[in-house]
C-alpha positions as YAML, in Angstrom:
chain: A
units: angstrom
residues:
- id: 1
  name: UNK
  ca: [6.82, -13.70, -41.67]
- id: 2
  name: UNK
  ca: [7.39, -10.20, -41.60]
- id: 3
  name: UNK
  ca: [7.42, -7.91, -38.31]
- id: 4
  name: UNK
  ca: [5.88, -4.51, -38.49]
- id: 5
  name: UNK
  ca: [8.50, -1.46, -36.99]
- id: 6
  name: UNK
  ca: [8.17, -1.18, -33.82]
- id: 7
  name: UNK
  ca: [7.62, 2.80, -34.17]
- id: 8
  name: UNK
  ca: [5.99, 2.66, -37.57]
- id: 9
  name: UNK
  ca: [2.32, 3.79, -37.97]
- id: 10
  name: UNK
  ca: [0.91, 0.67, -38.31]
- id: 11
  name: UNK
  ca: [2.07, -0.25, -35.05]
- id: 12
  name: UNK
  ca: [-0.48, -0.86, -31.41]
- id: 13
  name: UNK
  ca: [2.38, 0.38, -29.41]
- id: 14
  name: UNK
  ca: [4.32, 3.76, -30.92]
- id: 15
  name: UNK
  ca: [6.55, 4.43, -28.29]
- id: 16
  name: UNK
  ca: [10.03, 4.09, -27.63]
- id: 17
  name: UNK
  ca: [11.90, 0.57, -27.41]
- id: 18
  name: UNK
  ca: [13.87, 0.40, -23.84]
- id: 19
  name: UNK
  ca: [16.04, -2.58, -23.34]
- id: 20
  name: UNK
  ca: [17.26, -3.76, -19.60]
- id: 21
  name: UNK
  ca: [19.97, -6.33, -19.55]
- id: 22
  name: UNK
  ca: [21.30, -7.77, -15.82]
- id: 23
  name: UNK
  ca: [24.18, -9.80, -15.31]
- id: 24
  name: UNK
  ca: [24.81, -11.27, -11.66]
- id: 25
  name: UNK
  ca: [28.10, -10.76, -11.22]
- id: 26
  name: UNK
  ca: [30.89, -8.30, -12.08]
- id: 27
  name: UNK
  ca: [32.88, -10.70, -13.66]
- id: 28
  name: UNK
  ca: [29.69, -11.44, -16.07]
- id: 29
  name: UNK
  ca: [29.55, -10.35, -19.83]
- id: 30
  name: UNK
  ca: [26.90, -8.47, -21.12]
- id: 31
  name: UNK
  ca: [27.84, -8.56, -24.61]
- id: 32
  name: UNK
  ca: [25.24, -11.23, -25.82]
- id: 33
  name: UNK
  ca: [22.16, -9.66, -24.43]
- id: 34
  name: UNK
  ca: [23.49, -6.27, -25.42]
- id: 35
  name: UNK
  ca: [23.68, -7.10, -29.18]
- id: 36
  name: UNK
  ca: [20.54, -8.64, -29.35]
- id: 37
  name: UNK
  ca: [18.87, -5.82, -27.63]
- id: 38
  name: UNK
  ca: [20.62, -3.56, -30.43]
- id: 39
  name: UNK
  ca: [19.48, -6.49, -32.91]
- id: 40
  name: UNK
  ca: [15.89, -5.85, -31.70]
- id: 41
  name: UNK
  ca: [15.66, -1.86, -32.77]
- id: 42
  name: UNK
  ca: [17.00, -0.98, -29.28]
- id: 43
  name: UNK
  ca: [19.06, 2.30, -29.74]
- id: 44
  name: UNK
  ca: [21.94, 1.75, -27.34]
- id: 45
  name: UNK
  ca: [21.39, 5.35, -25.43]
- id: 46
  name: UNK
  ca: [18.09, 3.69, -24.19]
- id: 47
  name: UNK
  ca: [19.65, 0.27, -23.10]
- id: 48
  name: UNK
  ca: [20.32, -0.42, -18.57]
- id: 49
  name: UNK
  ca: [22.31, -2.50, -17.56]
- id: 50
  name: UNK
  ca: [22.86, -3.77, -13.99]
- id: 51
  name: UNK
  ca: [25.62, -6.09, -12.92]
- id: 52
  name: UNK
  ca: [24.27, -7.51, -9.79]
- id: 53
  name: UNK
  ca: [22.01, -10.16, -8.49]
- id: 54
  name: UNK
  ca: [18.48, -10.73, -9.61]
- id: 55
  name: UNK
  ca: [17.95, -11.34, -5.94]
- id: 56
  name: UNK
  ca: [18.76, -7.52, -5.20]
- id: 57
  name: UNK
  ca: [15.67, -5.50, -5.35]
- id: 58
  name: UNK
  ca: [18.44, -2.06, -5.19]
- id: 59
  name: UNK
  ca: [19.23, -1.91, -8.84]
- id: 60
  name: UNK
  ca: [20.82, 1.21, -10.45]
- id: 61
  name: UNK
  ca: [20.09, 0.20, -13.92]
- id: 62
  name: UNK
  ca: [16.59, -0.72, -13.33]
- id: 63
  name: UNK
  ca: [15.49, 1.75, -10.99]
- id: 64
  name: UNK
  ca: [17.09, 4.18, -14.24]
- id: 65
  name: UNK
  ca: [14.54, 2.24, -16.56]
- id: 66
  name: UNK
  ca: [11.61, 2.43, -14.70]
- id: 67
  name: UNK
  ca: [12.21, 6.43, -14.08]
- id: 68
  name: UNK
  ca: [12.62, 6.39, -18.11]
- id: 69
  name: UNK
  ca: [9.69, 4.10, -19.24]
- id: 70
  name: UNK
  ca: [6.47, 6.12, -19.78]
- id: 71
  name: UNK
  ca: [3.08, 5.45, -21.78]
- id: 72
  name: UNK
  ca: [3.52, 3.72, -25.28]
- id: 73
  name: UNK
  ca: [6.94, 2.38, -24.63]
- id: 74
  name: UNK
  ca: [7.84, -1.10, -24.94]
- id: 75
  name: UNK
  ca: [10.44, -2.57, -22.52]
- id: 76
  name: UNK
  ca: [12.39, -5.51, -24.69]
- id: 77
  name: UNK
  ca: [14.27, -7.61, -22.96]
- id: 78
  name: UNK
  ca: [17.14, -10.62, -23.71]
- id: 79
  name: UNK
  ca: [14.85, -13.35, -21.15]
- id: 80
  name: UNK
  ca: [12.03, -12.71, -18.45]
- id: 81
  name: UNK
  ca: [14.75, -13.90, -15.89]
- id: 82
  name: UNK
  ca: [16.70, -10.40, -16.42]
- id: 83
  name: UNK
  ca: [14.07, -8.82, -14.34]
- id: 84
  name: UNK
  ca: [14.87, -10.58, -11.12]
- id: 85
  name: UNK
  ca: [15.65, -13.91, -9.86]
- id: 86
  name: UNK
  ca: [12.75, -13.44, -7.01]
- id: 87
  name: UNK
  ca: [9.29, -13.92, -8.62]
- id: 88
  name: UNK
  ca: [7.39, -11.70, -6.18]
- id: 89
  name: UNK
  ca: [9.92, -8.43, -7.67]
- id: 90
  name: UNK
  ca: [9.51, -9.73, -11.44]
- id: 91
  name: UNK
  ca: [5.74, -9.80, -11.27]
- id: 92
  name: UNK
  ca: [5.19, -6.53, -9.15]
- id: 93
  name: UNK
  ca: [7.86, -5.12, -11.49]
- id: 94
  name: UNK
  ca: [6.02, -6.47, -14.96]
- id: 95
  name: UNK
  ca: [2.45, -5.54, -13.04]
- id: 96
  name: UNK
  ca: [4.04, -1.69, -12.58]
- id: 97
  name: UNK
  ca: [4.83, -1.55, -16.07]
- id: 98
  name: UNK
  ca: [2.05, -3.04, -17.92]
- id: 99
  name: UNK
  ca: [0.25, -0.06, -15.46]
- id: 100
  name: UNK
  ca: [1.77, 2.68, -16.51]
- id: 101
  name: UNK
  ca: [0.91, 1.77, -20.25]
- id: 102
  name: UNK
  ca: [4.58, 0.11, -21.07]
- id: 103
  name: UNK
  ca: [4.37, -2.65, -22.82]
- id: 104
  name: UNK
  ca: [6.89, -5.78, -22.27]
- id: 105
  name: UNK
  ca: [9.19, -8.21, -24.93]
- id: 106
  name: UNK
  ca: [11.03, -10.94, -24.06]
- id: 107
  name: UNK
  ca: [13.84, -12.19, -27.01]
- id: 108
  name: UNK
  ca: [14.14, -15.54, -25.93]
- id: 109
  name: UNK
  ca: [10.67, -15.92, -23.48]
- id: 110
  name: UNK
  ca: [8.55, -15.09, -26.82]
- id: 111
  name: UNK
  ca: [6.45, -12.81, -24.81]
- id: 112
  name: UNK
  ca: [5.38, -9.67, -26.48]
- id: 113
  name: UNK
  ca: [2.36, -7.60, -24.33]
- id: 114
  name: UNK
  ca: [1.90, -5.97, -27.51]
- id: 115
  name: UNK
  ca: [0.14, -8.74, -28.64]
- id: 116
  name: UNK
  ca: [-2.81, -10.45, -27.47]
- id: 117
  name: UNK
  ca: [-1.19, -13.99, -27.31]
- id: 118
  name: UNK
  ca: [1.40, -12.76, -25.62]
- id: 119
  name: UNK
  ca: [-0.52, -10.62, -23.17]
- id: 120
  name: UNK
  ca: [-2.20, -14.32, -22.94]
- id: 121
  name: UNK
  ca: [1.19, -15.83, -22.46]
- id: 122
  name: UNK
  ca: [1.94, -13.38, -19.49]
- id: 123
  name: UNK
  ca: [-1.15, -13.49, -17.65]
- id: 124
  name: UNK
  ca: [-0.49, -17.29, -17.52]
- id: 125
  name: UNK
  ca: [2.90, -16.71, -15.61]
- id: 126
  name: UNK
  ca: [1.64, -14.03, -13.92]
- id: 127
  name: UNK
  ca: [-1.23, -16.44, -12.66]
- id: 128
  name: UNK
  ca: [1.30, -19.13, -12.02]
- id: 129
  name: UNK
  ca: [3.44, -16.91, -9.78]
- id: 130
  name: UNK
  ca: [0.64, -16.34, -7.50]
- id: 131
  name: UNK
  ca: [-0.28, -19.40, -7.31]
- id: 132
  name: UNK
  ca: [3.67, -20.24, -6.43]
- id: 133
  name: UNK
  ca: [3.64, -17.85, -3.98]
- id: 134
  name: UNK
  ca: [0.38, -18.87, -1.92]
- id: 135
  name: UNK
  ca: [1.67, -22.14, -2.06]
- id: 136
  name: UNK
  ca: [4.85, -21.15, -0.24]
- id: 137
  name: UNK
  ca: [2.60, -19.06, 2.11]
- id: 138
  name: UNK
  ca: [0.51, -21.90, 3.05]
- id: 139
  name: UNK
  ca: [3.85, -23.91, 3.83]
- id: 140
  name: UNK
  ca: [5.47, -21.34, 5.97]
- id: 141
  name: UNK
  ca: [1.84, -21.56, 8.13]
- id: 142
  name: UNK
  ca: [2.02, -25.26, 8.09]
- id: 143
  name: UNK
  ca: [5.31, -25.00, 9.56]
- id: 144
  name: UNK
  ca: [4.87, -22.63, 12.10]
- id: 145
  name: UNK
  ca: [1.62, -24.08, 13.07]
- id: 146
  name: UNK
  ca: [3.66, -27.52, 13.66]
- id: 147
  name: UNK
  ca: [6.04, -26.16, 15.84]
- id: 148
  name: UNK
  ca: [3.81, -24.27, 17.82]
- id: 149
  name: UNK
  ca: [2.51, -28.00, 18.66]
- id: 150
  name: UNK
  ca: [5.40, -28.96, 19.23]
- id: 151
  name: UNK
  ca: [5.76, -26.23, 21.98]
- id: 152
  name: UNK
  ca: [8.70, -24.42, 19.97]
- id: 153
  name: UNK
  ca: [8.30, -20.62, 20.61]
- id: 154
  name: UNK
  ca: [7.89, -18.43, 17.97]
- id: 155
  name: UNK
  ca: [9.69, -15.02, 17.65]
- id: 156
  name: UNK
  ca: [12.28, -13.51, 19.31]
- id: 157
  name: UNK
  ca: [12.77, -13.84, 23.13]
- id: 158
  name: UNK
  ca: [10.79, -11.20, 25.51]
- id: 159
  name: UNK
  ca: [13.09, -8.64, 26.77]
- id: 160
  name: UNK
  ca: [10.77, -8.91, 29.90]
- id: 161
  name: UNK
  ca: [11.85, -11.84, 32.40]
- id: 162
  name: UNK
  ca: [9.01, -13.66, 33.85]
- id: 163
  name: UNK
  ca: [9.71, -12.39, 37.23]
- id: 164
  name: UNK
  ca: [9.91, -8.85, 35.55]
- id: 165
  name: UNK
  ca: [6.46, -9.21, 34.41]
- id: 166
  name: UNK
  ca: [5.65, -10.26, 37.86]
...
């Protein structure tokens, strides 16, 4: 099966193809998601990169990307994953995009917002991610609402001594 160009007239999306690849570490190669970002139709002037943590909200590369991306462009990237390692940051980060009228590819996720399976495919995860989260939210209550049985107390330490406040 044959794929339409990306910026040929027969395309849904016309824009430019960005690509974002993140490695966690200095020490990290980013040779693999770099050539299949060039692979892709990528030109290379319109690739970031980050070497840091997916944890790291701070990224140079990404915060680059984002001030790039506009209407009718089409982020690609190597795997979902590159976004971010914290779910919260990928979906608010996929959920600014997709707002601003960028659409998102993922090489090796299959996930291609031009297309209405995969805008299916990502409103799945996207679904799935809040449902993660509110289950971690409901937790973290549980928890605190056990030790507050147990008579733990919450929060930091008044700076106020009883007598003080007497």
């Amino acid at each position: 099966m044959t794929q339409k160009a990306h910026n040929s007239p027969e395309s849904s999306h016309p824009g430019r193809l960005l690509g974002y690849a993140r490695v966690s570490t200095t020490s990290q190669n980013l040779d693999v998601q770099l050539r299949a970002l060039t692979e892709a139709g990528v030109p290379a002037e319109l690739v970031f990169t980050d070497k840091i943590s997916g944890t790291q909200a701070d990224r140079p590369g990404l915060a680059a990307l984002m001030a790039e991306a506009r209407e009718g462009d089409t982020l690609v990237l190597y795997s979902l994953d590159r976004l971010g390692r914290s779910l919260v940051h990928m979906v608010t980060t996929i959920d600014e995009l997709i707002r601003r009228g960028v659409a998102l590819r993922s090489l090796t996720d299959t996930i291609d917002t031009t297309t209405p399976a995969g805008r299916f495919q990502l409103n799945v995860f996207v679904a799935m991610a809040e449902y993660q989260r509110a289950l971690i939210v409901e937790r973290v209550q549980d928890g605190l609402e056990a030790a507050r049985a147990r008579g733990v107390q919450l929060g930091r330490k008044s700076p106020i001594t009883p007598e003080q406040v007497r």
